[in-house]
PDB file of C-alpha atoms in Angstrom:
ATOM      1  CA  UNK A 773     224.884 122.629 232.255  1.00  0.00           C
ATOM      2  CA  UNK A 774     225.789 125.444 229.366  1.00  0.00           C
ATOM      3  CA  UNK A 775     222.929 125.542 226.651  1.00  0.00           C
ATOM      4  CA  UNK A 776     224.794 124.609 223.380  1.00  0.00           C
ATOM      5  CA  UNK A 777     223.613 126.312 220.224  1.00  0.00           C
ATOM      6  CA  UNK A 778     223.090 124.480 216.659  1.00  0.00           C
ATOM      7  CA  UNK A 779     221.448 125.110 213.844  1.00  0.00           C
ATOM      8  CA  UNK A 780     218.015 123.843 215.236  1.00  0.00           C
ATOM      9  CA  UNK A 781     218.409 126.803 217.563  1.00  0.00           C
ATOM     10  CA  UNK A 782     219.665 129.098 214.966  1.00  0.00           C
ATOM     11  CA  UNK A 783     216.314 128.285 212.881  1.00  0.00           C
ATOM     12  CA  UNK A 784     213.718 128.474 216.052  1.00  0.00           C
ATOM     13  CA  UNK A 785     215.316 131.395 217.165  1.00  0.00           C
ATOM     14  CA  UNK A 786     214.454 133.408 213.650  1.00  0.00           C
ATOM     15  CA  UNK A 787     211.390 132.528 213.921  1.00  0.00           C
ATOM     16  CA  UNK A 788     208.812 134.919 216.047  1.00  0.00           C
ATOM     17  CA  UNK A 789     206.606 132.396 218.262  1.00  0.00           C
ATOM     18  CA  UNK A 790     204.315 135.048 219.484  1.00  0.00           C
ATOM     19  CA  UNK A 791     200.972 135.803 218.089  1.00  0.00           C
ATOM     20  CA  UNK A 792     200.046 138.492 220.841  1.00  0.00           C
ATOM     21  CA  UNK A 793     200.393 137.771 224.619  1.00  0.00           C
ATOM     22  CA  UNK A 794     200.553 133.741 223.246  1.00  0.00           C
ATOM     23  CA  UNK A 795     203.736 132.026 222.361  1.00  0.00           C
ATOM     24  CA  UNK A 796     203.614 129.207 220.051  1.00  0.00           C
ATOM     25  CA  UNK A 797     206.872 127.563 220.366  1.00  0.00           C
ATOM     26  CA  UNK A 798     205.699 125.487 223.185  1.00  0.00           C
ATOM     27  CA  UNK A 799     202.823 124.588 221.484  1.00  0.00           C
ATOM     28  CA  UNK A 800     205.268 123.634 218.338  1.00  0.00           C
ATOM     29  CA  UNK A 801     207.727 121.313 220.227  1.00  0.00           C
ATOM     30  CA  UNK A 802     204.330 119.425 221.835  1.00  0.00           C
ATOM     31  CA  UNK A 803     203.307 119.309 218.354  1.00  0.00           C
ATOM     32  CA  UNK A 804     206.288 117.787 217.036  1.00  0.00           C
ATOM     33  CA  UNK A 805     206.291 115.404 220.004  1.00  0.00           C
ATOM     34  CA  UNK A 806     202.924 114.277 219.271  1.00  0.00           C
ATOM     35  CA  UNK A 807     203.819 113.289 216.223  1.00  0.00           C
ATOM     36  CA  UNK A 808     206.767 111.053 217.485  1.00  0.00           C
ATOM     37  CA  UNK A 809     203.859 109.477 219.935  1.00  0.00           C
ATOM     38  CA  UNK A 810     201.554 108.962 216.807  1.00  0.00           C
ATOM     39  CA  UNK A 811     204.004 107.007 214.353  1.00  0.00           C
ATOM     40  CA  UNK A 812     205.082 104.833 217.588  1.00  0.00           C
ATOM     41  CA  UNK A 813     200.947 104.115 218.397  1.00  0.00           C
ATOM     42  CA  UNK A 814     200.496 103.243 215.048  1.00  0.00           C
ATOM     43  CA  UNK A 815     203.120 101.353 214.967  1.00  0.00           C
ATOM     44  CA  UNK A 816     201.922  98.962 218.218  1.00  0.00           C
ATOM     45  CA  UNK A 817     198.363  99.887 217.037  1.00  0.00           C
ATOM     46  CA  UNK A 818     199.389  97.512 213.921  1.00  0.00           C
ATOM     47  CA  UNK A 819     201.184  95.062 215.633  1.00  0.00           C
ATOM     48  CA  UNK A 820     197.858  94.471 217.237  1.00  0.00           C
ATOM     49  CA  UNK A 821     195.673  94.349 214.513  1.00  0.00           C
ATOM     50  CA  UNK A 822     198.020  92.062 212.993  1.00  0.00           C
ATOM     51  CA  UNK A 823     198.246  94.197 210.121  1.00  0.00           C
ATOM     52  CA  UNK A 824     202.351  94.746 211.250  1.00  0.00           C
ATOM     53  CA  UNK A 825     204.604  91.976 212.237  1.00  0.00           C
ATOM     54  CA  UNK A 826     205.909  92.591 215.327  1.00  0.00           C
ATOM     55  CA  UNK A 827     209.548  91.206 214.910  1.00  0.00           C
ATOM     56  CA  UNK A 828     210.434  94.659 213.062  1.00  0.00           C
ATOM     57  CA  UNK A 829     207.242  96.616 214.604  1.00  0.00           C
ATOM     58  CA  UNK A 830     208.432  96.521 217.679  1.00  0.00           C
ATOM     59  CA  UNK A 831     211.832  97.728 217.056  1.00  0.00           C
ATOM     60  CA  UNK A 832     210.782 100.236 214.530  1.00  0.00           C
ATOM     61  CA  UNK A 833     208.347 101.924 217.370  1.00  0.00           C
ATOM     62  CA  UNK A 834     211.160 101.896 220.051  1.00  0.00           C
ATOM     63  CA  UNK A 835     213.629 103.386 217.182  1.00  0.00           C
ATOM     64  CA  UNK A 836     210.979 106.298 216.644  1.00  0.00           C
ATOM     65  CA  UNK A 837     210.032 106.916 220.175  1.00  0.00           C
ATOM     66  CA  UNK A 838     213.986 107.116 220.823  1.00  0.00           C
ATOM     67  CA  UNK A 839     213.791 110.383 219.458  1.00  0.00           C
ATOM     68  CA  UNK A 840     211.351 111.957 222.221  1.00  0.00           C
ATOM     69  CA  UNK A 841     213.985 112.529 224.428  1.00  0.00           C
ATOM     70  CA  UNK A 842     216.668 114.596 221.818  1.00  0.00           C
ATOM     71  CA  UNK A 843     213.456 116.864 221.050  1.00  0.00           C
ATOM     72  CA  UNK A 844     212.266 117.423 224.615  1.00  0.00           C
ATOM     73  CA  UNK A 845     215.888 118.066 225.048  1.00  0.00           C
ATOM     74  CA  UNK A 846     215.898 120.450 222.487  1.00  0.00           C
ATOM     75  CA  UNK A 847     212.560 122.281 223.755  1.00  0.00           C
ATOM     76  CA  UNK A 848     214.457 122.914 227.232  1.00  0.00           C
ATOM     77  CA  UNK A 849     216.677 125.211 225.811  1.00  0.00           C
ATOM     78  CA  UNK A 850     213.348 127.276 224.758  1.00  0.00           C
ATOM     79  CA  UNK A 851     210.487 126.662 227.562  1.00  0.00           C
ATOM     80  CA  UNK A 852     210.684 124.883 231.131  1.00  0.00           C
ATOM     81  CA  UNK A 853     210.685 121.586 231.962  1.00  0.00           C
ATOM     82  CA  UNK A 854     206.521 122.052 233.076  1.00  0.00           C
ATOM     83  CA  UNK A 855     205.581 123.558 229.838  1.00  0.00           C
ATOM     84  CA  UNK A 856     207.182 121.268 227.606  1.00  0.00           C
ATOM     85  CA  UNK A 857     205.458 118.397 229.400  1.00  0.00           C
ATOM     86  CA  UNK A 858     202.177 119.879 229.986  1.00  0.00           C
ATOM     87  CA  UNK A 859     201.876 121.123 226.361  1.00  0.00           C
ATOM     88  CA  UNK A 860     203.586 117.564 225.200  1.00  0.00           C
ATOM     89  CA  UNK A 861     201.024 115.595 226.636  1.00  0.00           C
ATOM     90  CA  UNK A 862     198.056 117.705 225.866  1.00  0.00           C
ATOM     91  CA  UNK A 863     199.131 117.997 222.460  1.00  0.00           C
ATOM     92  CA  UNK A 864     199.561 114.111 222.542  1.00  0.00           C
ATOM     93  CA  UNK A 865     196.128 112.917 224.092  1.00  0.00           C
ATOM     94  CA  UNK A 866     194.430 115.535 221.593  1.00  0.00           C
ATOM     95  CA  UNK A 867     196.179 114.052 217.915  1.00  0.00           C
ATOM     96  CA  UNK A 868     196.170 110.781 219.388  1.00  0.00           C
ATOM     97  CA  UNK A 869     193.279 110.447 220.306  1.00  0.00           C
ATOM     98  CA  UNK A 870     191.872 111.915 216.495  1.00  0.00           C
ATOM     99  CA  UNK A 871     194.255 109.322 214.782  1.00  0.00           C
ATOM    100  CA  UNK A 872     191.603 106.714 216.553  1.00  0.00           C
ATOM    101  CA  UNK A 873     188.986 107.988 215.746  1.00  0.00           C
ATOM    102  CA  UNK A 874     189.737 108.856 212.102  1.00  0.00           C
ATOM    103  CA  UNK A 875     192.531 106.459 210.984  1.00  0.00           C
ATOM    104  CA  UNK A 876     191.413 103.341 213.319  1.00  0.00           C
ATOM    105  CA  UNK A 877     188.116 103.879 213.426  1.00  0.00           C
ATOM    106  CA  UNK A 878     187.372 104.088 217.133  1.00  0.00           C
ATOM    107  CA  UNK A 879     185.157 106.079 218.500  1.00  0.00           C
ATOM    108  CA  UNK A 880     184.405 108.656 221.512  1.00  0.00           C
ATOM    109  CA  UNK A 881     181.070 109.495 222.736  1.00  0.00           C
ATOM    110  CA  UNK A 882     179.506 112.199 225.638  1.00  0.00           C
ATOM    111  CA  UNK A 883     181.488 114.007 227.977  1.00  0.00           C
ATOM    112  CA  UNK A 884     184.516 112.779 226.617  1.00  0.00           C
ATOM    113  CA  UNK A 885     184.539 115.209 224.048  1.00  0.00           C
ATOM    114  CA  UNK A 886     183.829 117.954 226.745  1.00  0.00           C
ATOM    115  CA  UNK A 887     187.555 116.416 227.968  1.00  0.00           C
ATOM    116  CA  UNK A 888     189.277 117.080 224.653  1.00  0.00           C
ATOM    117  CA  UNK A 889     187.498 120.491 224.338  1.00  0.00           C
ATOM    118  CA  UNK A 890     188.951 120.925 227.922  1.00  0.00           C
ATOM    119  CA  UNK A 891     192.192 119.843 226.788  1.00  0.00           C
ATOM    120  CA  UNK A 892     192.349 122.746 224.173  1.00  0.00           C
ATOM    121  CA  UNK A 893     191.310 125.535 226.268  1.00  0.00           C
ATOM    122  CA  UNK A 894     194.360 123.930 228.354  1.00  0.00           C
ATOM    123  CA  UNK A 895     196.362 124.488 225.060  1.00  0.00           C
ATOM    124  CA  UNK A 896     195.310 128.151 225.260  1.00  0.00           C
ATOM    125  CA  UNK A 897     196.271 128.890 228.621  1.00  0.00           C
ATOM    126  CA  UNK A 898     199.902 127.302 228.645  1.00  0.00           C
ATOM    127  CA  UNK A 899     200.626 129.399 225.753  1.00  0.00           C
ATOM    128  CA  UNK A 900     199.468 132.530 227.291  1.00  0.00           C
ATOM    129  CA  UNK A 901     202.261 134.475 228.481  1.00  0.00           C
ATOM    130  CA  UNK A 902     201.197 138.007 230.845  1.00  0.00           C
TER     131      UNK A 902
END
């Protein structure tokens, strides 16, 4: 399948993603994905709490979670399939992870926090390019 440009790729592409031997575009698209996770959580996080009703919740956190796909699409044409999704879901368990603990009040004790300081030296060594 040819790799079609637009003007998302015009813009990414005029950007330059490395900061020495580390490039930051995969780190960017996981980041932007992460996001899409953390307005759908909070989303079903409300419907929960019964602070959202769920009869337009629900459809409002499938609409937003829709997009994933189009933006992992659109990371593809930039980084392989096992980057995107490595750096995606690192990216995701990290900021969703401090929306519960700062927005919902949840917390995270012990070793777990070893696991999210894991998770960032993870960050560090998917970006790292020899």
């Amino acid at each position: 399948m040819a790799k079609t440009k637009d003007i998302f790729d015009t813009l990414i592409t005029s950007v330059n993603w490395k900061i020495g031997k580390f490039n930051m575009l995969p780190i960017f698209f996981g980041t932007v994905m992460a996001l899409v996770d953390i307005f759908m959580m909070s989303s079903v996080k409300m419907i929960h709490q019964g602070t959202m009703p769920g009869w337009w919740g629900v459809p409002l956190a499938v609409g937003i979670y829709a997009l994933e796909p189009l933006i992992f699409l659109k990371a593809l044409n930039h980084e392989g399939m096992v980057v995107t999704n490595l750096v995606w879901n690192l990216m995701s368990d990290i900021i969703v992870t401090l929306q519960g603990i700062f927005i919902f009040g949840e917390s995270i004790k012990g070793l777990r926090w070893l696991g999210i300081g894991m998770s960032l030296v993870s960050l560090c060594l998917m970006a790292y390019t020899d």
